[in-house]
mmCIF file of C-alpha atoms in Angstrom:
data_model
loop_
_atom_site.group_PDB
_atom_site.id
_atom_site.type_symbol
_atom_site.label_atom_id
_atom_site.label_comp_id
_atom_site.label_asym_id
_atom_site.label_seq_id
_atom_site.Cartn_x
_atom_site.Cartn_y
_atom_site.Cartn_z
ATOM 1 C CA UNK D 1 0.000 0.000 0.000
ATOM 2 C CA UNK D 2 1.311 3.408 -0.901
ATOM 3 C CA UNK D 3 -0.095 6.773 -1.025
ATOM 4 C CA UNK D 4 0.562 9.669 -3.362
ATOM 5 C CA UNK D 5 -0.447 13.439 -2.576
ATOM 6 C CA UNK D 6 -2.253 14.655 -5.998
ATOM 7 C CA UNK D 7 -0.187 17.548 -7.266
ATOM 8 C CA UNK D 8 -1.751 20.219 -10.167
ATOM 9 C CA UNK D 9 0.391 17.989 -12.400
ATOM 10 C CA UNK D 10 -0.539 14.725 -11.100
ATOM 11 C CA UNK D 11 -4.396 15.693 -11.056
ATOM 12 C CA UNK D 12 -3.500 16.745 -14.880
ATOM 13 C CA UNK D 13 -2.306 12.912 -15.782
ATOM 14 C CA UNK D 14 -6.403 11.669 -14.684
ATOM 15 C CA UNK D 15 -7.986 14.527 -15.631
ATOM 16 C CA UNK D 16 -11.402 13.032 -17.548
ATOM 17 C CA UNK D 17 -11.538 9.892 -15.050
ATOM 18 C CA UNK D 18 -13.884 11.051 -12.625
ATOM 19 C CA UNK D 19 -15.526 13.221 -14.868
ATOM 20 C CA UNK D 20 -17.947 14.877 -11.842
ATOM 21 C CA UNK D 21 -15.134 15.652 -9.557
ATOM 22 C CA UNK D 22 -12.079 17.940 -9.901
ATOM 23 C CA UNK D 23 -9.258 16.637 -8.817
ATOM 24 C CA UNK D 24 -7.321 19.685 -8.293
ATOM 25 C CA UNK D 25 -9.925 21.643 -5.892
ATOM 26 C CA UNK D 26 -9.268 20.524 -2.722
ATOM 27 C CA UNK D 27 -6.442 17.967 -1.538
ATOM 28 C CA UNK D 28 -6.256 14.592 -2.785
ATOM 29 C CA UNK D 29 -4.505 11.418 -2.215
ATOM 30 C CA UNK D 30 -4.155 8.476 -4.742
ATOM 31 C CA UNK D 31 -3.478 5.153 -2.760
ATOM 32 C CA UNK D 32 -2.131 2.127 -4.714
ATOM 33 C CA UNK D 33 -2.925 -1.443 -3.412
ATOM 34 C CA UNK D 34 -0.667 -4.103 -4.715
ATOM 35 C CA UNK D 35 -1.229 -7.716 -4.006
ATOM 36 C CA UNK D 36 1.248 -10.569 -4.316
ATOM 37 C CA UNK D 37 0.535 -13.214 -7.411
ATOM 38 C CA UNK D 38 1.806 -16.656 -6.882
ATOM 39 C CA UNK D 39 2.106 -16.827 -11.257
ATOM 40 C CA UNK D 40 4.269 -13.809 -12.844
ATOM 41 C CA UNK D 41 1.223 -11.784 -14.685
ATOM 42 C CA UNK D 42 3.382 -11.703 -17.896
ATOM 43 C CA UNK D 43 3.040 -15.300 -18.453
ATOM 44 C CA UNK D 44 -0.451 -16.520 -19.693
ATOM 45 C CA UNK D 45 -1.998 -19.416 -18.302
ATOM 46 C CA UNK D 46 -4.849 -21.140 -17.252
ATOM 47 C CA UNK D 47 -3.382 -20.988 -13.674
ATOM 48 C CA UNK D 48 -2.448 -17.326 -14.046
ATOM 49 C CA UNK D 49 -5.558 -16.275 -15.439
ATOM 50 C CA UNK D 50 -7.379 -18.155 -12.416
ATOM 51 C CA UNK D 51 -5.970 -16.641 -9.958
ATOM 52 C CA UNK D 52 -5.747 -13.418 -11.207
ATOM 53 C CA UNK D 53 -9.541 -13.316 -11.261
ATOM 54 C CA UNK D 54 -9.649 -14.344 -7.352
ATOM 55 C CA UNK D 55 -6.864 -11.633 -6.807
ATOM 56 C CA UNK D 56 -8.960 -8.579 -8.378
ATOM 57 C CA UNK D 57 -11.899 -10.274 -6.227
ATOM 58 C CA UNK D 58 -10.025 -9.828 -3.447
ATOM 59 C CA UNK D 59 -8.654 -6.299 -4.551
ATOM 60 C CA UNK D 60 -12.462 -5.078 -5.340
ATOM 61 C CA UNK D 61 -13.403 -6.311 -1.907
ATOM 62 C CA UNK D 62 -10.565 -4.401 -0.070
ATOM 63 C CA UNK D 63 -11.474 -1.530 -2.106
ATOM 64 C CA UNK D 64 -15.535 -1.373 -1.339
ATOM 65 C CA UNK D 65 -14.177 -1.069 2.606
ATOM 66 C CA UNK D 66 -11.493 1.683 2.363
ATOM 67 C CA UNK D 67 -14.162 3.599 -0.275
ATOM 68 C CA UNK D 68 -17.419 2.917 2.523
ATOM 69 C CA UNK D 69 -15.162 4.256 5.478
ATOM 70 C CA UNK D 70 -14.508 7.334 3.468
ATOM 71 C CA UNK D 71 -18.731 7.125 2.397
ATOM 72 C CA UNK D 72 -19.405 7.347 5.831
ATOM 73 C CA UNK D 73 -16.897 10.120 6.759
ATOM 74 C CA UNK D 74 -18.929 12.195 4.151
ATOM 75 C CA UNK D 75 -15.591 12.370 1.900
ATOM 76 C CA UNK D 76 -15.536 11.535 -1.913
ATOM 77 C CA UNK D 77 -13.669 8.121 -2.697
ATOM 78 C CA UNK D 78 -13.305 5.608 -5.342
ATOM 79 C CA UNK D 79 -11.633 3.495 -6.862
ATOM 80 C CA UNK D 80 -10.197 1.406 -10.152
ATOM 81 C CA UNK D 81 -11.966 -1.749 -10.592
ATOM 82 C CA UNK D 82 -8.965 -4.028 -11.606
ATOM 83 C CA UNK D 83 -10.773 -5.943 -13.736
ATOM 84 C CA UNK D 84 -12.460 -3.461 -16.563
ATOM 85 C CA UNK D 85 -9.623 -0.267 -15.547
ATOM 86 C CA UNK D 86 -13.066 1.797 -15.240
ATOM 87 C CA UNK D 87 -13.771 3.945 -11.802
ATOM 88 C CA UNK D 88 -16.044 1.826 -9.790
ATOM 89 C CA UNK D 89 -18.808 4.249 -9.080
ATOM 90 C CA UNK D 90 -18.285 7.008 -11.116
ATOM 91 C CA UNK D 91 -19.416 7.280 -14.930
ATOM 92 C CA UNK D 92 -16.220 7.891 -17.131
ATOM 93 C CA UNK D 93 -15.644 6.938 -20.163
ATOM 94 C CA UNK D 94 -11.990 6.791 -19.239
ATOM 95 C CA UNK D 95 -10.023 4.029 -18.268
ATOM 96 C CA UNK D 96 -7.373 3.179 -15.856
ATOM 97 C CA UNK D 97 -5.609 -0.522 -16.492
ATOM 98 C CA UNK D 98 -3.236 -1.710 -14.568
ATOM 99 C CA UNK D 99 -0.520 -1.429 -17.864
ATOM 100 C CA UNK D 100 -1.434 1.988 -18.351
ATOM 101 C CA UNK D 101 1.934 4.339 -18.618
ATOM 102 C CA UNK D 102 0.553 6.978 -15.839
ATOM 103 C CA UNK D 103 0.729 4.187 -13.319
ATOM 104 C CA UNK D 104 4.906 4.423 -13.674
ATOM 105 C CA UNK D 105 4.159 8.012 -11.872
ATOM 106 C CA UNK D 106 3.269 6.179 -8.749
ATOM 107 C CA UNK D 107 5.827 4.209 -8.393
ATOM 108 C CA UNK D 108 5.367 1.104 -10.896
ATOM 109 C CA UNK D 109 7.115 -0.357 -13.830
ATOM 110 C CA UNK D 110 5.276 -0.707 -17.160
ATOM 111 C CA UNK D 111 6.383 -3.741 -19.088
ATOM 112 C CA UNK D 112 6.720 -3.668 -22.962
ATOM 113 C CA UNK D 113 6.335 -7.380 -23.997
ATOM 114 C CA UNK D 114 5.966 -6.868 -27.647
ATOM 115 C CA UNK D 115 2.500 -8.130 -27.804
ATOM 116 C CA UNK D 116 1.072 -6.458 -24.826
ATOM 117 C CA UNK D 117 2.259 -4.798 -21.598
ATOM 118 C CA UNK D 118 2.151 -5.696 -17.938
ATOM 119 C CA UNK D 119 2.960 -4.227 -14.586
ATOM 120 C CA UNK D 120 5.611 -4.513 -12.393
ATOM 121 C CA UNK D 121 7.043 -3.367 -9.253
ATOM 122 C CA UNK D 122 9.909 -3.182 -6.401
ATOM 123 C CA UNK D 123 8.064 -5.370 -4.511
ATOM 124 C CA UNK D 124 6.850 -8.067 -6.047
ATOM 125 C CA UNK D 125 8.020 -8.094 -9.489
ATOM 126 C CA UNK D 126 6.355 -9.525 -12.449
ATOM 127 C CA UNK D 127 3.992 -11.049 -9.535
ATOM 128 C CA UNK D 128 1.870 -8.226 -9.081
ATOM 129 C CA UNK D 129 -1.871 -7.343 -9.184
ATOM 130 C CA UNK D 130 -3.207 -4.210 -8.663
ATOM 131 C CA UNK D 131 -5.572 -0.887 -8.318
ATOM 132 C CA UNK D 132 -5.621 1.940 -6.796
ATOM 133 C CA UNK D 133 -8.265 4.474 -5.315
ATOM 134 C CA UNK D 134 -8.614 8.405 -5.365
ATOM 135 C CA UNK D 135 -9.619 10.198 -2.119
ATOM 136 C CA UNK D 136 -10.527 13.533 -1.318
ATOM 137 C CA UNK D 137 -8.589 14.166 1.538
ATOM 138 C CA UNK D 138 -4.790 14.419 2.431
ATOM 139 C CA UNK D 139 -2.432 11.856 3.131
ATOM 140 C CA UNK D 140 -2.942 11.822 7.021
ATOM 141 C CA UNK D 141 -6.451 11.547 6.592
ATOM 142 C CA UNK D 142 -5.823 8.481 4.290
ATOM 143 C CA UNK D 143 -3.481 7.029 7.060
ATOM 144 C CA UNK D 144 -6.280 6.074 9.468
ATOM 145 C CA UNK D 145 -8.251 3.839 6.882
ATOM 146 C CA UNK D 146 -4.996 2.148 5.390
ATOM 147 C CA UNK D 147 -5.526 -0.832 7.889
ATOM 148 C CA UNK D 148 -8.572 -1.622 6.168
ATOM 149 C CA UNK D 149 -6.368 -2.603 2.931
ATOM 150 C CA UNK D 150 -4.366 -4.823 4.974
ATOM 151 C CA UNK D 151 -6.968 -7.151 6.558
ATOM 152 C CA UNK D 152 -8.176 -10.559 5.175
ATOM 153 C CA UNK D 153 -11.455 -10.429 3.623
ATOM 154 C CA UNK D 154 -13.838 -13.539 4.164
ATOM 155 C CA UNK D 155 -13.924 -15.996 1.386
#
């Protein structure tokens, strides 16, 4: 889990995502949740593919928890559904996948493969799956709901 303060510039590089929310009015924090595959995501397989699925279940999940504390706080949230690179609750017509080159501004590696790309990072490596979420709030506000990103969810 990481979290990046949204700069003018930053704000610039997702302007269009959330269409119904500017980005640069108040303060903002991105927060990037990277989970551990057992099957490097740059190798397809039947096994990779599998659990890739169960990991962007698990990432949605995770996701729905940090964005309902921040519902309940009254504060504007949401996130990148993993699986379609669209906002989760917001309409947009822009995308976010996890290969997409604005991602290497937070802190992540963009694979060229020749016939496609794929993520990396520091951490993990070619076995990585991720999203992220946009907040409207600063980065100490986002501190007290990172926990929620780190607990098991219920399968």
């Amino acid at each position: 889990v990481r979290t990046h303060t949204v700069t003018r510039r930053l704000a610039r590089d997702f302007d269009g995502l959330f269409p119904e929310h500017d980005l640069t009015s108040e303060s903002h924090t991105i927060v990037t949740l990277a989970m551990q595959t057992k099957h490097p995501q740059t190798a397809m397989s039947n096994e990779m593919l599998v659990e890739r699925q169960a990991v962007h279940a698990l990432l949605i999940e995770k996701m729905k928890a940090f964005k309902e504390y921040f519902d309940l706080a009254g504060l504007w949230c949401d996130f990148i559904d993993p699986t379609t690179g669209a906002p989760f609750s917001s309409d947009s017509a822009t995308t976010l996948l996890d290969c997409d080159e604005r991602y290497r501004k937070l802190g992540f590696e963009v694979l060229e493969l020749g016939c496609c790309r794929a993520l990396a990072c520091e951490q993990f490596g070619q076995c990585v799956a991720m999203t992220s979420a946009f907040v409207q709030a600063s980065e100490d506000a986002v501190a007290a709901a990172l926990p929620l990103l780190d607990r098991e969810v219920p399968t």
